[in-house]
Tab-separated table of C-alpha atoms in Angstrom:
chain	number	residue	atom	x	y	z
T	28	UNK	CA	-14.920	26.744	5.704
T	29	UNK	CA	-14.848	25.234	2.491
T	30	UNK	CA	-11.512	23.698	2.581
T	31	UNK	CA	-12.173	21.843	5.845
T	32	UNK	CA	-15.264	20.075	4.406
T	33	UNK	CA	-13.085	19.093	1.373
T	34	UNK	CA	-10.213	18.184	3.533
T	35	UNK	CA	-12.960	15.473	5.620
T	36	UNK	CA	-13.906	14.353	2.422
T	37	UNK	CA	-10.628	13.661	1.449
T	38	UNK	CA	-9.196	12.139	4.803
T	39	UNK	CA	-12.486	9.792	4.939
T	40	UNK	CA	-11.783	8.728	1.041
T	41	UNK	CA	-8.281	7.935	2.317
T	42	UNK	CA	-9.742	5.511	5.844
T	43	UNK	CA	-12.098	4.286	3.616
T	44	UNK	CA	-9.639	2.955	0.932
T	45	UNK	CA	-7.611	1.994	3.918
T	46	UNK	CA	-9.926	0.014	5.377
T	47	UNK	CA	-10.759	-1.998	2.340
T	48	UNK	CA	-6.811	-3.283	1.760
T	49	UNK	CA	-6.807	-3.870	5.153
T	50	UNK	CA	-9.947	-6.370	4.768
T	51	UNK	CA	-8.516	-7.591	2.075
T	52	UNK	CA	-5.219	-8.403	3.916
T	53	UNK	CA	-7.544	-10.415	6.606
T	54	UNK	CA	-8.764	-12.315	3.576
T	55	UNK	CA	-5.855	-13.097	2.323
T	56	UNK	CA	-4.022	-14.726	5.805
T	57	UNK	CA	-7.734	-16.497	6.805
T	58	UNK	CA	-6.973	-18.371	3.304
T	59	UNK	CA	-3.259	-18.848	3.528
T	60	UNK	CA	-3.838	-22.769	3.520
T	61	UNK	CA	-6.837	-22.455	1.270
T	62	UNK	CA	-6.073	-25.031	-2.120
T	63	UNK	CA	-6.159	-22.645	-5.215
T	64	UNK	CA	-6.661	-19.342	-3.552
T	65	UNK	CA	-4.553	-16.590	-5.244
T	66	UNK	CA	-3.340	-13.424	-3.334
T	67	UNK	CA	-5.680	-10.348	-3.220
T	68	UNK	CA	-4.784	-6.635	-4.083
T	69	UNK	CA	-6.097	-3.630	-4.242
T	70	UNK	CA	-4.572	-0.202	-6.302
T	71	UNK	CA	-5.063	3.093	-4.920
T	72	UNK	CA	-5.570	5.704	-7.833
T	73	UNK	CA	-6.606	9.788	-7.784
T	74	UNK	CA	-10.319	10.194	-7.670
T	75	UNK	CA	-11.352	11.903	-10.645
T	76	UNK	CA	-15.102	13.845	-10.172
T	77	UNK	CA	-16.888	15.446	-13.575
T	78	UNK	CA	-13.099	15.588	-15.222
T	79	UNK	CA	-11.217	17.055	-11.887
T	80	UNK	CA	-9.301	15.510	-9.347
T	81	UNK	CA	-10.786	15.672	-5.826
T	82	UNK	CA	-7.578	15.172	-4.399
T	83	UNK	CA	-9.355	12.052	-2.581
T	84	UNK	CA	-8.418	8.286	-3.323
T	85	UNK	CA	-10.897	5.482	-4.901
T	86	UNK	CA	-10.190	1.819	-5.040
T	87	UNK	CA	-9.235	0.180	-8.487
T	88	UNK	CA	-11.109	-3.065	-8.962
T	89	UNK	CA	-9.580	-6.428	-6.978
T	90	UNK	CA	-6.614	-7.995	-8.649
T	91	UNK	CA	-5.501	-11.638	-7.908
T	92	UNK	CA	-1.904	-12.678	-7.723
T	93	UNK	CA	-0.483	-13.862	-11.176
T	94	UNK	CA	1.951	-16.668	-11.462
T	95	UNK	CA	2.323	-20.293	-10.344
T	96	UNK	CA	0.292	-21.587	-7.191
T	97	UNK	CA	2.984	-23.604	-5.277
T	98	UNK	CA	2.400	-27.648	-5.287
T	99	UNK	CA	2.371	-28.868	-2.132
T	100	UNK	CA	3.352	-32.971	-1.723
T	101	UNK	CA	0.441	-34.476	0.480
T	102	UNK	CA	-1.049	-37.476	-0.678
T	103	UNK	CA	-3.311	-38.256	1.899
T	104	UNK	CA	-4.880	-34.715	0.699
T	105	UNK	CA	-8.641	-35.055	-0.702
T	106	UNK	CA	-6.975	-32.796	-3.720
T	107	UNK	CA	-3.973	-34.648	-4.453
T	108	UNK	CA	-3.760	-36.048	-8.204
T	109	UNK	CA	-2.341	-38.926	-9.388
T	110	UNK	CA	1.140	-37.872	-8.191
T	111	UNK	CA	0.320	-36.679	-4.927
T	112	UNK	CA	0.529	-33.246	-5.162
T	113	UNK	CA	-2.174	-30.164	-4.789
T	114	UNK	CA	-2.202	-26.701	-5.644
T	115	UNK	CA	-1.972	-24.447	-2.045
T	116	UNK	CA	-2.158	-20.540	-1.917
T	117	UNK	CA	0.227	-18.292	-3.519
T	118	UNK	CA	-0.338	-15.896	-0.284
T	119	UNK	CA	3.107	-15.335	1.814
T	120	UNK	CA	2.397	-14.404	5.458
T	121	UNK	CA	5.759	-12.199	5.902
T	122	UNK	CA	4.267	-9.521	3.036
T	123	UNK	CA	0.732	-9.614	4.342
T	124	UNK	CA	1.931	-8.386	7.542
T	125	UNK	CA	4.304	-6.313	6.421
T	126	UNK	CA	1.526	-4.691	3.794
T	127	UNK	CA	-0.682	-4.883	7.002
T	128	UNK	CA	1.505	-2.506	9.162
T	129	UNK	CA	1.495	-0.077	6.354
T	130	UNK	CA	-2.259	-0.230	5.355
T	131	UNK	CA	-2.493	0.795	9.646
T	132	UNK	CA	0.045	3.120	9.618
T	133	UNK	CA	-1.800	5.225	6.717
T	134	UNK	CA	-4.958	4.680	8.351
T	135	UNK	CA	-3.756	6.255	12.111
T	136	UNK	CA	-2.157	9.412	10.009
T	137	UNK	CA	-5.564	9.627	8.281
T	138	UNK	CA	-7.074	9.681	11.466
T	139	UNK	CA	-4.877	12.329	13.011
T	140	UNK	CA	-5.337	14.974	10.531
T	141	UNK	CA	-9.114	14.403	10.635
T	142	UNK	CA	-8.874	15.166	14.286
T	143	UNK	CA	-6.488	18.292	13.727
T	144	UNK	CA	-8.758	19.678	10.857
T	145	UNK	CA	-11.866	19.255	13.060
T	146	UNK	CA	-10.044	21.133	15.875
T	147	UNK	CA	-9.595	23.560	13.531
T	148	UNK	CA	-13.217	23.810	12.302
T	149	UNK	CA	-14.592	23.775	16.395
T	150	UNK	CA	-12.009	26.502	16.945
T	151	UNK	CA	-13.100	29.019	14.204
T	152	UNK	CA	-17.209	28.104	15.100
T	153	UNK	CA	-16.351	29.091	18.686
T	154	UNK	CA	-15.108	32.825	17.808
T	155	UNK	CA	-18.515	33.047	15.825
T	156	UNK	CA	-20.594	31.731	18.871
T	157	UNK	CA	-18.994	34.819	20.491
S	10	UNK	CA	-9.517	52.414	16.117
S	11	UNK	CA	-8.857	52.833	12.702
S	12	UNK	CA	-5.928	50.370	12.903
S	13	UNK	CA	-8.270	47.470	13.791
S	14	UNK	CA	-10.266	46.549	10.487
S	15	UNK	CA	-6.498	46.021	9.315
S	16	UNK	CA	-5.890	43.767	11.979
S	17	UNK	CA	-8.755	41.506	11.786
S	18	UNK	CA	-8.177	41.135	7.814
S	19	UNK	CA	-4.698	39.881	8.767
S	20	UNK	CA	-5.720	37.474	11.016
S	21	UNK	CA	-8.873	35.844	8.834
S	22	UNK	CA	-6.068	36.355	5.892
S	23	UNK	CA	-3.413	34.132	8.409
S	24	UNK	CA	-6.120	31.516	9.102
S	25	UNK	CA	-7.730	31.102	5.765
S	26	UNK	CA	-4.034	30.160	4.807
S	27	UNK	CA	-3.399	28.018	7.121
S	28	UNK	CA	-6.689	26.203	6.613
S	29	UNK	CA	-5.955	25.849	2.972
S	30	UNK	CA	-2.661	24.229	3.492
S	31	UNK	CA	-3.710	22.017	5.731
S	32	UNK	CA	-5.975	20.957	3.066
S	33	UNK	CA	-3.220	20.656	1.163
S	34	UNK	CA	-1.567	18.419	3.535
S	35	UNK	CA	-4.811	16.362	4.012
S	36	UNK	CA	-4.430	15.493	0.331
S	37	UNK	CA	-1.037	14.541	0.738
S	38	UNK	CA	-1.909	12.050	3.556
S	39	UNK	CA	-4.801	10.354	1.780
S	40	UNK	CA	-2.443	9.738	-0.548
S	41	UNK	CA	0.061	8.312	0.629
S	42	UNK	CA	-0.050	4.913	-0.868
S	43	UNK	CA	-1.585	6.088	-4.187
S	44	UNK	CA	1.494	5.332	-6.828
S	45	UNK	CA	2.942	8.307	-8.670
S	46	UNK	CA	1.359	11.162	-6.475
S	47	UNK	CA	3.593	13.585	-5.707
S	48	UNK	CA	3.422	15.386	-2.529
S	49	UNK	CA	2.372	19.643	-2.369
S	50	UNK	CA	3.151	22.442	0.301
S	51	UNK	CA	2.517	25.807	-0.040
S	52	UNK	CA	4.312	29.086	0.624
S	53	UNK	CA	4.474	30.153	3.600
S	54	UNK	CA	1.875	33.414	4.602
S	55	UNK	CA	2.583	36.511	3.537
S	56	UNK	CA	1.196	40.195	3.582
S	57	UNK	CA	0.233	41.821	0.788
S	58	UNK	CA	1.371	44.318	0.904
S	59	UNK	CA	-0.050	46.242	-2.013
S	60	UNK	CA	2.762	46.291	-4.638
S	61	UNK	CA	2.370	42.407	-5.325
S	62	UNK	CA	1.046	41.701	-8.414
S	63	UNK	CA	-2.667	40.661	-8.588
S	64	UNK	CA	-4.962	39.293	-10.765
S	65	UNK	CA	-7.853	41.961	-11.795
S	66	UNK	CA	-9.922	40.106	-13.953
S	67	UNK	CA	-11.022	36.114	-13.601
S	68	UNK	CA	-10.217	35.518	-17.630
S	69	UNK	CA	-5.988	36.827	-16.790
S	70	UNK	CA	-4.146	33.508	-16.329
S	71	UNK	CA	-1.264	34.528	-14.985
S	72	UNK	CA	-1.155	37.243	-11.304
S	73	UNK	CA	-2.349	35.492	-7.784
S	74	UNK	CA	-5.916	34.799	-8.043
S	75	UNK	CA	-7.839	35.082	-4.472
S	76	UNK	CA	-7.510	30.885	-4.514
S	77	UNK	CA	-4.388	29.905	-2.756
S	78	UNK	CA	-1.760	27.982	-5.079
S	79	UNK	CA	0.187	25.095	-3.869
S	80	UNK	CA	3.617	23.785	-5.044
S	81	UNK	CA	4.888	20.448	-5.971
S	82	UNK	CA	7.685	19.547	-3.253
S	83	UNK	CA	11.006	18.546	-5.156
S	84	UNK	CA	13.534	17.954	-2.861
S	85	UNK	CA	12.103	14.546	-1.449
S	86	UNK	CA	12.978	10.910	-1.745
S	87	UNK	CA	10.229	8.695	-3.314
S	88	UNK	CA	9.142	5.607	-3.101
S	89	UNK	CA	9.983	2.805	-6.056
S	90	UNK	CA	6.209	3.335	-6.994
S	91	UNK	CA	6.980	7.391	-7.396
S	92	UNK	CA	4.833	8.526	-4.522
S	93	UNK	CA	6.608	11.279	-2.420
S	94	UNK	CA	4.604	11.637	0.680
S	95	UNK	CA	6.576	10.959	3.735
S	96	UNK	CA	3.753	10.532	7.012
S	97	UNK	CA	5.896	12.055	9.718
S	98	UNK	CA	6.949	14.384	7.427
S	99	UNK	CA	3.675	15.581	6.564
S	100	UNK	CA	1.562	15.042	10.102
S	101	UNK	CA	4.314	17.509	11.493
S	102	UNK	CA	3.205	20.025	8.385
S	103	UNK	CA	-0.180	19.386	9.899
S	104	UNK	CA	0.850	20.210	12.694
S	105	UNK	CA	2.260	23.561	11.858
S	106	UNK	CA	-0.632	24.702	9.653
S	107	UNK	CA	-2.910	23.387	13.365
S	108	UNK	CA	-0.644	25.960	15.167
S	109	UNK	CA	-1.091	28.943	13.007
S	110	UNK	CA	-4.661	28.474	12.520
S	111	UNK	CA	-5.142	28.670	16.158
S	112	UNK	CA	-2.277	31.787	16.279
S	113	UNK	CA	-4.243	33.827	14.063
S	114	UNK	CA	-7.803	32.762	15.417
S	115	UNK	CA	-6.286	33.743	19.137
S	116	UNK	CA	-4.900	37.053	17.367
S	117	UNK	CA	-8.827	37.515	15.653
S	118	UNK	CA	-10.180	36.743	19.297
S	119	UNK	CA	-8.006	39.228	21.655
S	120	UNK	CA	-8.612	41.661	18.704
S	121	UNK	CA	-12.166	41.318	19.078
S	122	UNK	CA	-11.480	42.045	22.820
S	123	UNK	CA	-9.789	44.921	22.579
S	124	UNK	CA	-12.386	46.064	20.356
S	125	UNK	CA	-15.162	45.695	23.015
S	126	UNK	CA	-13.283	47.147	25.584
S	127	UNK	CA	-12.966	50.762	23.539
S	128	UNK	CA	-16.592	50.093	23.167
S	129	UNK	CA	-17.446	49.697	26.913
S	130	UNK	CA	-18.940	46.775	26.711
S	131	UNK	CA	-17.377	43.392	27.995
């Protein structure tokens, strides 16, 4: 029984990290015309309990986007300097999608093998409520 | 009757297997976005069949221990970031381990059966 309990733990760990890139995607495209706003990430790394591996995923902390924010020519913008440009986002809609698809894809296989080990787990209790 | 204590150690033997590599493969899926994991399988069941070599004592390293060992799969394309996991690949795994869990618990169950017939009782 052991090794279903530890395989929930480890499927949840897995939605849960998930769930959080996925967020972070929805962030990320709410603020794709935000002045300044750099892209956010999140790294997926082996969870590591007393000095063993859980097998089970944790979140590394938030990363922004590096590099140059594009400058955007507006000068009727409340931003603009003396040249008429502004800073915008350095988010690109094409890769948050695209990183969205996958972030749901892992998520709905997460899902499925939860449901298959708990299956498994109602199976084996109904031989003992025999 | 004296075949049947034999029988139901094969099946609980079948479906603690199965249970652990689908444990296995739940590892795999959680991870399938983690950079540099490799993904594991294990062998597939076996009897023992008495002649295999065993591990007597916990402080022997080498011998099968009564945990079940998992192997790192090789032969698998992966990803620029190193990770090896491959989700259809693995939720039909799942699949397979689902399918002899529930062959050996059905196996365990008619068993059981069987057994309560010779006893007269139903």
């Amino acid at each position: 029984m052991a090794e279903f309990s530890d395989a929930f733990g480890v499927l949840s760990s897995g939605m849960r990290g998930q769930s959080q890139r996925l967020r972070h995607i929805a962030e990320n495209i709410a603020n794709v015309d935000t002045p300044g706003y750099r892209r956010k990430t999140v790294e997926f790394r082996a969870e590591v309990e007393q000095g063993r591996r859980t097998g089970g995923i944790e979140t590394g902390p938030v990363q922004l986007r590096r590099g140059e924010l594009p400058r955007i020519n507006d000068p009727a913008h409340p931003m603009a300097d003396a040249e008429g440009y502004y800073e915008g986002s350095n988010v690109e809609l094409v890769t948050e999608l695209a990183d969205a698809r996958e972030a749901q894809r892992s998520y709905e296989a997460n899902l499925k093998m939860f449901e298959q080990v708990r299956r498994m787990s109602t199976q084996l209790m109904d031989i003992l409520k025999r | 009757m004296n075949e049947m204590p034999a029988i139901f150690g094969l099946a609980a033997g079948a479906a603690r297997h199965a249970a652990n590599r689908q444990a296995v493969i739940a590892t795999n899926v959680a991870n399938a976005d983690t950079p540099g994991f490799r993904a594991r399988d294990m062998a597939p069941f076996s009897v023992d069949d008495g002649f295999a070599p065993r591990r007597t004592r916990p402080d022997h390293m080498s011998g099968q221990g009564t945990a079940a060992r998992s192997y790192e799969m090789r032969d698998v394309a992966a990803d620029p970031n190193g990770n090896s996991v491959d989700l259809e690949d693995q939720v039909m795994r799942g699949l397979e381990a689902a399918r002899m869990h529930d062959r050996a618990l059905t196996v365990y169950r008619s068993s059981l059966d069987l057994m309560r017939a010779a006893l007269g009782r139903r």
